[in-house]
Short mmCIF file of C-alpha atoms in Angstrom, two decimals:
data_model
loop_
_atom_site.label_atom_id
_atom_site.label_comp_id
_atom_site.label_asym_id
_atom_site.label_seq_id
_atom_site.Cartn_x
_atom_site.Cartn_y
_atom_site.Cartn_z
CA MET A 10 9.49 53.95 312.29
CA ILE A 11 11.39 51.55 314.81
CA GLU A 12 11.72 53.56 318.09
CA GLU A 13 12.55 50.38 320.23
CA VAL A 14 15.40 48.67 320.14
CA GLY A 15 14.66 44.80 320.66
CA THR A 16 13.00 42.04 319.70
CA THR A 17 9.64 42.23 316.90
CA THR A 18 6.34 40.48 317.92
CA GLU A 19 8.13 37.53 314.96
CA GLY A 20 11.69 37.17 316.91
CA ASP A 21 13.42 39.22 315.33
CA LEU A 22 16.43 41.00 316.34
CA ILE A 23 16.72 44.96 315.77
CA ILE A 24 19.94 46.63 316.31
CA ASN A 25 21.77 49.91 315.95
CA VAL A 26 24.82 49.61 313.82
CA GLY A 27 26.47 53.81 314.12
CA PRO A 28 26.26 56.30 313.77
CA GLN A 29 29.66 55.50 316.31
CA HIS A 30 30.97 52.78 314.27
CA PRO A 31 34.36 52.43 311.78
CA SER A 32 32.73 50.38 309.63
CA THR A 33 30.43 53.35 308.66
CA HIS A 34 32.56 55.16 307.63
CA GLY A 35 31.31 58.74 309.71
CA VAL A 36 28.05 59.18 311.55
CA LEU A 37 26.13 57.81 310.00
CA HIS A 38 23.42 55.38 312.48
CA LEU A 39 22.05 52.23 310.57
CA VAL A 40 18.83 50.03 312.10
CA ILE A 41 18.84 46.74 311.63
CA THR A 42 16.22 44.26 311.85
CA LEU A 43 18.20 40.79 311.39
CA ASN A 44 16.85 37.11 311.09
CA GLY A 45 19.68 35.29 312.54
CA GLU A 46 21.92 36.88 310.79
CA THR A 47 20.37 37.62 307.36
CA VAL A 48 19.74 41.23 307.13
CA LYS A 49 15.41 41.94 306.93
CA ASN A 50 15.64 45.17 307.00
CA VAL A 51 18.13 48.77 306.99
CA GLU A 52 17.05 51.97 307.77
CA PRO A 53 19.08 54.02 307.93
CA ARG A 54 18.55 57.71 310.39
CA LEU A 55 20.55 60.79 309.33
CA GLY A 56 21.35 63.93 311.03
CA TYR A 57 23.89 63.75 312.81
CA ILE A 58 26.12 66.05 311.21
CA HIS A 59 23.75 68.27 309.44
CA ARG A 60 24.78 72.35 309.61
CA SER A 61 22.39 73.28 307.34
CA ILE A 62 25.19 74.28 304.68
CA GLU A 63 21.71 75.30 302.47
CA LYS A 64 20.89 77.71 304.78
CA MET A 65 24.17 79.29 305.84
CA CYS A 66 24.76 79.40 301.85
CA GLU A 67 22.05 81.95 302.12
CA SER A 68 23.32 84.84 304.23
CA LEU A 69 26.39 83.97 302.38
CA THR A 70 27.35 86.41 299.02
CA TYR A 71 27.49 84.55 295.37
CA ARG A 72 31.79 84.46 296.56
CA GLN A 73 31.60 83.44 299.62
CA PHE A 74 29.70 80.71 299.34
CA ILE A 75 31.78 78.54 298.05
CA TYR A 76 33.85 78.01 300.46
CA VAL A 77 31.28 76.19 302.11
CA THR A 78 30.23 73.61 299.88
CA SER A 79 34.48 72.15 300.26
CA ARG A 80 32.97 70.70 303.49
CA MET A 81 29.67 69.11 302.46
CA ASP A 82 31.28 66.40 299.97
CA TYR A 83 34.86 66.39 301.19
CA LEU A 84 36.67 63.68 298.91
CA SER A 85 35.74 66.05 296.03
CA SER A 86 35.64 69.65 297.26
CA HIS A 87 36.98 70.76 293.57
CA ILE A 88 33.98 69.63 292.40
CA ASN A 89 31.55 70.69 294.62
CA ASN A 90 33.40 74.10 294.12
CA GLN A 91 33.30 73.60 290.55
CA ALA A 92 30.06 73.14 290.26
CA CYS A 93 28.65 76.21 292.58
CA ALA A 94 31.53 78.62 290.00
CA LEU A 95 29.31 77.56 287.29
CA VAL A 96 26.13 78.16 288.64
CA VAL A 97 27.50 81.65 288.94
CA GLU A 98 28.52 81.79 285.59
CA LYS A 99 25.15 80.90 284.18
CA ALA A 100 23.88 83.23 285.93
CA LEU A 101 25.92 86.56 285.41
CA LYS A 102 26.56 84.63 281.86
CA ILE A 103 30.41 84.77 282.66
CA GLU A 104 32.92 83.45 279.61
CA VAL A 105 35.37 81.47 281.33
CA PRO A 106 38.55 81.46 279.94
CA GLU A 107 40.51 78.37 278.27
CA ARG A 108 43.09 78.47 280.15
CA ALA A 109 40.69 78.36 283.31
CA GLN A 110 38.30 75.47 282.01
CA ALA A 111 42.00 73.24 281.66
CA ILE A 112 43.11 73.93 285.34
CA ARG A 113 40.33 73.58 286.35
CA VAL A 114 39.83 69.94 284.52
CA LEU A 115 43.17 68.92 285.75
CA MET A 116 42.12 69.30 289.24
CA ALA A 117 39.20 67.99 289.23
CA GLU A 118 40.40 64.61 287.60
CA LEU A 119 43.44 64.84 289.97
CA THR A 120 40.51 65.32 292.99
CA ARG A 121 38.81 62.35 291.25
CA MET A 122 42.32 60.40 291.77
CA ALA A 123 42.76 60.83 295.08
CA SER A 124 38.54 60.05 296.11
CA HIS A 125 38.41 56.96 293.83
CA LEU A 126 42.15 55.81 296.10
CA LEU A 127 40.60 56.67 299.39
CA TRP A 128 37.96 54.73 298.91
CA TRP A 129 39.84 51.82 297.62
CA GLY A 130 42.11 51.12 300.69
CA ALA A 131 39.16 52.21 303.07
CA LEU A 132 36.99 48.92 300.74
CA GLY A 133 39.82 46.75 301.54
CA MET A 134 39.72 47.94 305.59
CA ASP A 135 35.69 47.45 305.36
CA VAL A 136 36.20 43.51 303.88
CA GLY A 137 38.86 43.41 306.46
CA ALA A 138 42.44 43.56 304.63
CA PHE A 139 44.31 46.76 305.98
CA THR A 140 47.95 46.89 303.59
CA PRO A 141 45.73 48.29 300.94
CA PHE A 142 45.25 51.20 302.80
CA PHE A 143 49.29 52.24 303.26
CA HIS A 144 49.18 51.74 299.69
CA ALA A 145 46.20 54.06 298.80
CA PHE A 146 47.38 56.77 300.96
CA ARG A 147 50.85 56.89 299.57
CA GLU A 148 49.82 58.06 296.23
CA ARG A 149 47.43 59.76 297.21
CA GLU A 150 49.80 61.65 299.54
CA LEU A 151 51.74 63.16 296.39
CA ILE A 152 47.78 64.35 295.25
CA ASN A 153 47.60 66.87 297.94
CA ASP A 154 50.96 67.62 298.08
CA ILE A 155 49.84 68.82 294.76
CA MET A 156 47.35 70.74 295.14
CA GLU A 157 48.88 71.77 298.51
CA GLU A 158 51.81 73.67 296.07
CA THR A 159 48.50 75.04 293.40
CA CYS A 160 46.23 75.96 295.72
CA GLY A 161 47.27 76.24 299.64
CA THR A 162 45.07 73.70 300.93
CA ARG A 163 44.96 70.04 301.30
CA LEU A 164 41.29 69.30 301.26
CA THR A 165 39.33 72.27 301.38
CA MET A 166 40.67 74.22 298.50
CA ASN A 167 38.47 76.86 298.04
CA TYR A 168 40.31 77.26 294.33
CA MET A 169 37.49 77.42 292.41
CA VAL A 170 36.32 81.24 291.64
CA PRO A 171 33.17 82.82 289.59
CA GLY A 172 35.01 83.02 285.96
CA GLY A 173 37.56 80.99 286.31
CA VAL A 174 39.97 79.94 289.22
CA MET A 175 41.64 81.71 292.00
CA ALA A 176 45.42 81.29 291.23
CA ASP A 177 47.45 80.86 288.05
CA LEU A 178 48.95 77.16 288.32
CA HIS A 179 52.39 76.80 290.17
CA PRO A 180 55.67 76.52 287.60
CA ASP A 181 56.43 72.92 289.08
CA PHE A 182 52.68 72.15 288.68
CA GLN A 183 53.21 70.09 285.35
CA LYS A 184 56.46 67.95 286.92
CA LYS A 185 55.17 66.93 290.60
CA VAL A 186 52.08 65.65 288.00
CA LYS A 187 54.69 63.56 285.64
CA GLU A 188 55.87 62.18 288.42
CA PHE A 189 52.79 60.91 289.51
CA ILE A 190 52.48 59.60 286.38
CA THR A 191 55.19 57.77 286.10
CA MET A 192 54.51 56.39 289.83
CA PHE A 193 51.17 55.68 289.85
CA LYS A 194 51.18 53.43 286.89
CA SER A 195 53.95 51.57 288.09
CA LYS A 196 51.96 51.27 291.08
CA ILE A 197 48.75 50.73 289.70
CA ASP A 198 49.46 46.61 289.43
CA GLU A 199 50.33 46.32 292.93
CA TYR A 200 46.82 46.87 293.38
CA ASP A 201 45.20 44.33 291.78
CA THR A 202 47.78 41.80 292.54
CA LEU A 203 46.74 42.76 296.17
CA VAL A 204 42.86 43.20 296.10
CA THR A 205 41.65 42.83 292.52
CA GLY A 206 43.07 39.08 292.27
CA ASN A 207 42.19 37.80 295.30
CA ILE A 208 39.94 34.81 295.67
CA ILE A 209 38.65 36.32 299.38
CA PHE A 210 37.30 39.06 297.45
CA GLN A 211 36.19 38.33 295.18
CA ASN A 212 33.84 36.18 297.15
CA ARG A 213 32.49 38.66 299.06
CA MET A 214 32.17 40.94 295.87
CA LYS A 215 30.85 38.96 293.72
CA GLY A 216 27.26 38.46 293.56
CA VAL A 217 26.48 40.19 296.39
CA GLY A 218 24.51 43.21 296.60
CA TYR A 219 22.97 43.64 293.12
CA ILE A 220 20.73 45.92 291.71
CA SER A 221 19.67 46.51 288.80
CA GLY A 222 19.68 49.33 286.14
CA GLU A 223 15.60 49.98 286.29
CA ASP A 224 15.62 49.22 289.84
CA ALA A 225 19.04 51.77 290.61
CA LEU A 226 17.41 54.26 288.28
CA SER A 227 13.73 54.41 290.39
CA TYR A 228 15.94 54.92 293.49
CA GLY A 229 17.80 58.19 292.14
CA CYS A 230 21.72 56.47 292.12
CA THR A 231 24.27 58.22 290.14
CA GLY A 232 27.72 58.03 288.88
CA PRO A 233 29.26 54.05 289.81
CA VAL A 234 26.43 52.51 291.59
CA LEU A 235 24.40 52.85 288.48
CA ARG A 236 26.86 52.66 285.56
CA ALA A 237 27.65 49.58 287.08
CA SER A 238 24.00 48.06 286.24
CA GLY A 239 24.71 49.37 282.94
CA VAL A 240 22.78 52.14 282.20
CA LYS A 241 24.96 55.27 281.02
CA CYS A 242 25.17 58.22 283.22
CA ASP A 243 28.21 60.62 283.22
CA ILE A 244 27.56 64.39 283.20
CA ARG A 245 30.62 64.51 281.74
CA LYS A 246 29.29 63.25 278.41
CA LEU A 247 25.38 63.33 278.82
CA ALA A 248 25.95 67.83 279.17
CA PRO A 249 29.69 68.21 278.74
CA TYR A 250 30.90 71.38 281.08
CA ASP A 251 34.34 73.49 281.09
CA GLY A 252 35.55 71.76 277.71
CA TYR A 253 34.77 68.01 278.88
CA ASP A 254 33.18 67.43 275.70
CA LYS A 255 36.49 68.01 273.77
CA LEU A 256 38.46 65.44 275.14
CA GLN A 257 38.94 61.72 274.40
CA PHE A 258 37.85 59.56 277.37
CA GLU A 259 35.84 56.59 277.98
CA GLU A 260 32.22 56.07 280.21
CA VAL A 261 33.36 53.31 281.47
CA ILE A 262 29.97 50.70 282.16
CA GLU A 263 29.81 47.59 283.92
CA THR A 264 26.56 44.84 283.76
CA GLY A 265 27.59 42.98 286.69
CA GLY A 266 25.33 45.37 288.83
CA ASP A 267 26.98 43.99 291.94
CA SER A 268 29.55 45.50 294.33
CA TYR A 269 32.32 43.59 291.99
CA ALA A 270 30.85 45.40 289.33
CA ARG A 271 31.01 48.71 291.38
CA TYR A 272 34.43 48.19 292.97
CA LEU A 273 35.68 47.95 288.94
CA VAL A 274 33.77 50.88 287.57
CA ARG A 275 35.69 52.93 289.99
CA MET A 276 39.23 50.86 289.56
CA ARG A 277 38.20 51.55 285.16
CA GLU A 278 37.34 55.14 286.39
CA LEU A 279 41.39 55.86 287.52
CA LYS A 280 43.05 55.08 284.35
CA GLN A 281 40.36 57.08 282.80
CA SER A 282 41.35 60.08 284.95
CA LEU A 283 44.90 59.39 284.39
CA SER A 284 44.12 59.08 280.65
CA ILE A 285 42.53 62.14 281.23
CA ILE A 286 45.25 64.04 282.62
CA GLU A 287 47.90 63.06 280.42
CA GLN A 288 46.24 64.97 277.41
CA LEU A 289 45.64 67.70 279.65
CA LEU A 290 49.07 68.05 280.90
CA ASP A 291 50.90 69.22 277.74
CA ASN A 292 48.27 71.08 276.01
CA ILE A 293 47.13 73.76 278.21
CA PRO A 294 46.09 76.68 276.80
CA GLU A 295 47.77 79.96 277.25
CA GLY A 296 46.24 83.32 278.74
CA ASP A 297 44.00 84.12 281.48
CA PHE A 298 43.67 82.05 284.74
CA GLN A 299 40.29 84.32 285.20
CA ALA A 300 37.60 86.18 283.66
CA LYS A 301 37.49 90.05 284.78
CA THR A 302 34.54 89.89 287.02
CA LYS A 303 32.38 92.85 289.08
CA ALA A 304 33.38 93.06 292.65
CA VAL A 305 29.85 92.60 293.67
CA LEU A 306 27.97 89.79 291.90
CA LYS A 307 24.64 90.50 291.59
CA PRO A 308 23.22 87.40 289.23
CA PRO A 309 19.76 88.88 287.75
CA LYS A 310 16.28 87.25 288.71
CA GLY A 311 15.60 83.85 288.34
CA GLU A 312 16.31 80.14 288.33
CA PHE A 313 19.39 78.28 287.91
CA TYR A 314 20.85 74.68 288.25
CA THR A 315 24.07 73.20 287.10
CA ARG A 316 25.07 70.16 287.25
CA VAL A 317 28.58 68.30 287.03
CA GLU A 318 29.90 64.60 288.55
CA THR A 319 31.63 64.57 291.60
CA ALA A 320 33.65 61.29 292.62
CA ARG A 321 30.47 60.08 293.79
CA GLY A 322 27.75 60.50 290.95
CA GLU A 323 25.65 63.83 290.36
CA LEU A 324 25.82 66.70 292.37
CA GLY A 325 23.36 69.29 291.23
CA VAL A 326 23.04 73.24 292.64
CA TYR A 327 19.96 74.52 291.92
CA VAL A 328 20.03 78.68 292.82
CA ILE A 329 17.00 81.24 293.68
CA SER A 330 18.47 84.43 292.87
CA GLU A 331 15.62 87.53 293.78
CA GLY A 332 18.37 90.33 291.89
CA GLY A 333 20.18 90.84 295.55
CA LEU A 334 23.27 90.17 297.25
CA THR A 335 22.85 86.92 298.54
CA PRO A 336 20.64 83.89 296.67
CA TYR A 337 17.40 84.07 298.27
CA ARG A 338 17.26 79.63 297.88
CA ILE A 339 20.09 77.42 297.28
CA LYS A 340 19.36 73.06 296.89
CA PHE A 341 21.57 70.86 296.75
CA ARG A 342 21.03 67.42 294.61
CA SER A 343 23.83 65.69 296.10
CA PRO A 344 24.57 62.10 294.70
CA GLY A 345 25.04 60.78 298.08
CA PHE A 346 22.21 60.34 299.61
CA SER A 347 20.07 58.77 296.97
CA ASN A 348 22.78 56.26 296.47
CA LEU A 349 22.20 55.61 300.12
CA SER A 350 18.79 54.95 299.46
CA ALA A 351 19.45 51.52 297.33
CA LEU A 352 21.55 50.46 300.56
CA HIS A 353 17.77 48.76 301.68
CA HIS A 354 16.96 47.06 298.06
CA MET A 355 20.94 45.90 298.08
CA THR A 356 20.97 44.35 301.21
CA LYS A 357 17.89 42.66 301.84
CA GLY A 358 18.45 38.96 302.50
CA SER A 359 22.10 39.03 302.63
CA LYS A 360 24.23 38.47 305.58
CA ILE A 361 25.17 41.19 308.10
CA GLY A 362 29.18 40.46 307.01
CA ASP A 363 27.93 41.09 303.48
CA LEU A 364 25.99 44.08 304.19
CA VAL A 365 29.50 46.43 305.44
CA ALA A 366 31.17 45.09 302.03
CA THR A 367 28.05 46.65 300.06
CA MET A 368 27.95 49.94 302.49
CA GLY A 369 31.73 49.86 301.38
CA THR A 370 31.38 50.12 297.64
CA LEU A 371 28.65 52.40 297.58
CA ASP A 372 31.32 55.68 298.59
CA LEU A 373 29.34 57.04 301.54
CA VAL A 374 30.76 60.11 302.85
CA ILE A 375 28.03 61.12 305.53
CA PRO A 376 28.06 65.30 305.41
CA ASP A 377 27.33 64.32 301.77
CA ILE A 378 24.18 63.12 302.81
CA ASP A 379 23.43 65.14 305.70
CA ARG A 380 24.90 68.76 304.83
CA MET B 17 33.70 15.86 293.47
CA PHE B 18 32.85 17.79 296.84
CA LEU B 19 36.33 17.28 297.51
CA ALA B 20 38.00 18.02 294.63
CA ASP B 21 36.55 22.00 294.80
CA TYR B 22 37.39 22.06 298.69
CA ILE B 23 40.90 20.92 298.23
CA LYS B 24 40.64 23.84 294.61
CA SER B 25 39.08 26.22 296.65
CA VAL B 26 41.68 25.95 299.66
CA TYR B 27 44.65 26.28 296.65
CA ASN B 28 43.08 29.10 295.20
CA GLY B 29 43.05 30.62 299.13
CA VAL B 30 46.67 30.32 299.57
CA THR B 31 47.90 31.16 296.21
CA SER B 32 46.61 34.61 295.45
CA LEU B 33 47.29 35.42 300.08
CA LEU B 34 50.73 34.08 299.15
CA LYS B 35 50.70 36.60 296.42
CA GLY B 36 49.95 39.89 298.42
CA MET B 37 52.47 38.41 300.88
CA ARG B 38 55.46 39.18 298.25
CA MET B 39 54.18 42.28 298.44
CA THR B 40 54.33 43.03 302.07
CA GLY B 41 58.06 41.01 301.37
CA TYR B 42 59.06 43.17 299.00
CA TYR B 43 58.47 46.73 300.81
CA PHE B 44 59.73 44.37 303.53
CA VAL B 45 63.77 44.44 302.63
CA HIS B 46 63.24 47.97 300.89
CA PRO B 47 62.95 50.33 303.14
CA LYS B 48 64.37 53.03 300.91
CA GLU B 49 60.52 53.13 299.41
CA ILE B 50 59.00 54.36 302.62
CA ILE B 51 58.02 57.59 303.18
CA THR B 52 57.22 57.81 306.61
CA GLN B 53 58.38 61.66 307.77
CA GLN B 54 59.13 61.73 311.63
CA TYR B 55 57.29 64.64 311.78
CA PRO B 56 57.94 66.54 315.37
CA GLU B 57 62.09 65.75 314.34
CA VAL B 58 61.75 66.59 310.85
CA LYS B 59 59.70 69.22 309.71
CA GLN B 60 58.88 69.16 306.23
CA VAL B 61 58.81 73.11 304.43
CA LEU B 62 55.45 74.01 303.02
CA PRO B 63 55.23 75.33 299.73
CA GLU B 64 54.31 79.39 299.49
CA ARG B 65 50.82 78.95 298.73
CA PHE B 66 50.73 76.80 301.74
CA ARG B 67 47.72 79.41 304.27
CA GLY B 68 48.27 78.55 307.67
CA GLU B 69 47.29 81.88 308.77
CA VAL B 70 46.68 85.47 308.40
CA VAL B 71 49.27 87.97 308.34
CA MET B 72 49.57 91.73 307.86
CA THR B 73 53.72 92.28 306.16
CA HIS B 74 56.47 94.90 307.57
CA ASN B 75 59.23 96.24 305.79
CA GLU B 76 61.85 97.80 308.02
CA ASN B 77 61.01 100.89 309.41
CA ASN B 78 57.74 99.00 310.85
CA GLU B 79 55.19 99.98 308.00
CA HIS B 80 52.67 98.32 305.82
CA ARG B 81 50.38 98.64 303.31
CA CYS B 82 46.43 98.60 304.98
CA THR B 83 44.69 102.18 304.06
CA GLY B 84 41.63 101.05 306.45
CA CYS B 85 39.42 99.95 303.37
CA THR B 86 37.48 97.01 305.20
CA ALA B 87 37.35 95.46 301.60
CA CYS B 88 39.20 91.76 303.58
CA GLU B 89 36.34 92.29 306.32
CA LEU B 90 33.67 92.16 303.91
CA ALA B 91 35.07 89.78 301.80
CA CYS B 92 35.00 87.47 304.50
CA PRO B 93 32.37 84.94 305.20
CA ASN B 94 32.64 84.07 309.23
CA ALA B 95 33.22 87.42 310.22
CA THR B 96 36.73 86.25 311.51
CA ILE B 97 38.14 90.37 310.14
CA LYS B 98 37.52 93.45 311.74
CA VAL B 99 39.00 96.33 310.79
CA VAL B 100 38.83 99.70 312.95
CA THR B 101 39.52 102.68 311.49
CA ARG B 102 40.31 106.55 312.42
CA PHE B 103 40.15 110.29 310.81
CA ASP B 104 43.46 111.40 309.92
CA ILE B 105 43.73 115.01 309.35
CA THR B 106 45.95 115.60 306.46
CA PRO B 107 48.49 119.38 305.90
CA ASP B 108 45.54 120.66 303.18
CA GLY B 109 42.44 119.99 305.61
CA LYS B 110 41.23 117.16 304.35
CA LYS B 111 40.03 114.60 306.59
CA LYS B 112 41.64 110.77 305.68
CA LYS B 113 40.68 107.55 306.49
CA ALA B 114 44.03 105.36 308.73
CA LEU B 115 43.99 101.50 309.92
CA GLU B 116 43.72 102.10 313.93
CA THR B 117 44.12 98.08 314.87
CA PHE B 118 43.27 95.32 312.51
CA VAL B 119 41.62 92.43 314.48
CA TYR B 120 41.72 88.52 313.23
CA HIS B 121 39.72 85.67 314.36
CA LEU B 122 41.84 82.69 314.31
CA GLU B 123 39.36 80.41 315.68
CA LEU B 124 37.17 81.71 313.48
CA CYS B 125 39.41 81.17 310.07
CA THR B 126 39.00 78.79 307.63
CA LEU B 127 41.32 79.45 305.64
CA CYS B 128 39.21 80.02 302.45
CA ASN B 129 42.29 82.94 300.94
CA LEU B 130 39.12 85.31 300.28
CA CYS B 131 40.47 88.45 302.00
CA ILE B 132 43.98 88.00 300.44
CA ALA B 133 42.13 88.00 296.84
CA ALA B 134 40.21 90.59 297.81
CA CYS B 135 42.52 93.54 299.25
CA PRO B 136 43.82 96.20 296.64
CA THR B 137 46.83 96.91 298.03
CA ASP B 138 48.54 93.57 298.51
CA ALA B 139 48.69 94.10 302.84
CA ILE B 140 47.86 91.25 304.11
CA ARG B 141 49.45 87.34 303.01
CA MET B 142 49.12 83.91 304.30
CA ALA B 143 51.65 82.77 306.61
CA GLN B 144 53.18 79.44 306.12
CA THR B 145 52.86 78.29 310.43
CA PHE B 146 50.10 75.64 311.10
CA GLU B 147 51.15 74.59 314.50
CA HIS B 148 48.13 76.73 316.02
CA SER B 149 47.58 74.94 318.88
CA VAL B 150 47.34 76.88 322.32
CA TYR B 151 45.98 77.13 326.07
CA ASP B 152 43.92 79.90 325.89
CA ARG B 153 41.63 80.62 323.42
CA LYS B 154 41.33 83.62 323.99
CA LEU B 155 45.60 83.96 322.24
CA LEU B 156 44.21 83.34 318.90
CA THR B 157 42.72 86.50 318.95
CA LYS B 158 45.58 88.72 317.41
CA ARG B 159 46.06 91.90 316.24
CA LEU B 160 48.16 91.98 312.83
CA ASP B 161 49.29 95.66 312.48
CA LYS B 162 52.57 95.89 314.61
CA PRO B 163 52.66 98.48 317.31
CA GLY B 164 53.20 101.98 316.64
CA SER B 165 53.04 101.07 313.17
CA LYS B 166 52.03 103.64 310.54
CA LEU B 167 51.38 103.38 306.47
CA MET B 168 53.86 102.92 303.82
CA GLU B 169 54.62 106.11 301.56
CA GLY B 170 53.01 105.83 298.30
CA VAL B 171 50.43 103.36 299.34
CA GLU B 172 46.37 104.47 298.32
#
């Protein structure tokens, strides 16, 4: 634990980045030991946005605690809500109708696209390009409009409920999503022209922030960070939920392990999500959008665990029930926390400018890390 | 050899920069693709499901549909709603629960829609207002039932 800011006995400089710093995407505090411009040690300090969500959930009923989890990883709030709904359904053995499952998958993939788009824009800002941010937000705005029309809100939806979804799809949903798909397909080549093919961007990304597959596994990395190191870890493939096993999609794997590989994984995932949406959009099954559940949910005594693939990696929800109205204990295994822990390994020995670029490719959401 | 690499990298840098600048130039001469909304002057029509605040529906005779069952109060995660009830004596001498006041704390509300999903008589709904800024915090505590309103006929 470094307590002082200044110089060490070896003459290294200790500086603080954050908690209020534009490149840390929120209130992340990094204590960095520098030798000249070379990073020797990175130590994240957490707790600036800790709201004790896990403790808060213990005083809420099984219907109420879902809305709080939108505030953890606010960029993939649908998928967080889905994980919580799934764990309650598992405990109560509720069968979710096929239509509800299809709606959930559609919403989750739209959320994943919105999240990756925001990441792409923010990464451009991290490496010094301002234009990508506007391009990404133009497309993301369309997704937010679709969400607003069906779910009622733009960011913290609370649309998933135990047994299905809160309301049926808006009649215009399919038309709007088709418009979005045509628009997005005409624009996605711009992304490659603007950023991917740019030689300055490639020099900033290639060979920077390398982590091997073994090391990434030992740090507990999941999601695009681990897949960029060549390890298969997509929960949608490993333990399918909500009908992902019936869909045709490819698990994106890159073997580079550096920042550029992580970038490519997310860019290719955008196209995979688009193909999932296209498969489902015209084949949404008819039927109920919500299973019939009791007004008061009382899961039996026991321990329940589910995991889902959010835009950042594996989110696990662990619930201990004592048979009462509220959960006895809830634990969230969030992807951001483990991905952040590998930052030290990735950036040791690199230049301080590359630290910010590497941190950008980790796609950190600080409320998800602190909870 | 070193000089050739240097010239090549400069050439690559300039070409990829120009590719990006071409994109910027395209949007500069195509102002129709700009999607900025001039917010305070031009207001967007919000979708009907948009969650702005909780309101109680009243018909033209100043009648509401709330029976005072407190299902919304129990469903709310943040204690946003406080339903005050009274007991009316019906003509056949029985006690019947009725709504006295419906207090709604907008400052506590997270617009999660759980109260509206829980309401058995569709008495409350979400309104599409979103400009909630006030100078005094007390103004955010609202009474949703209109003064002098009573229960609609036939709502149990």
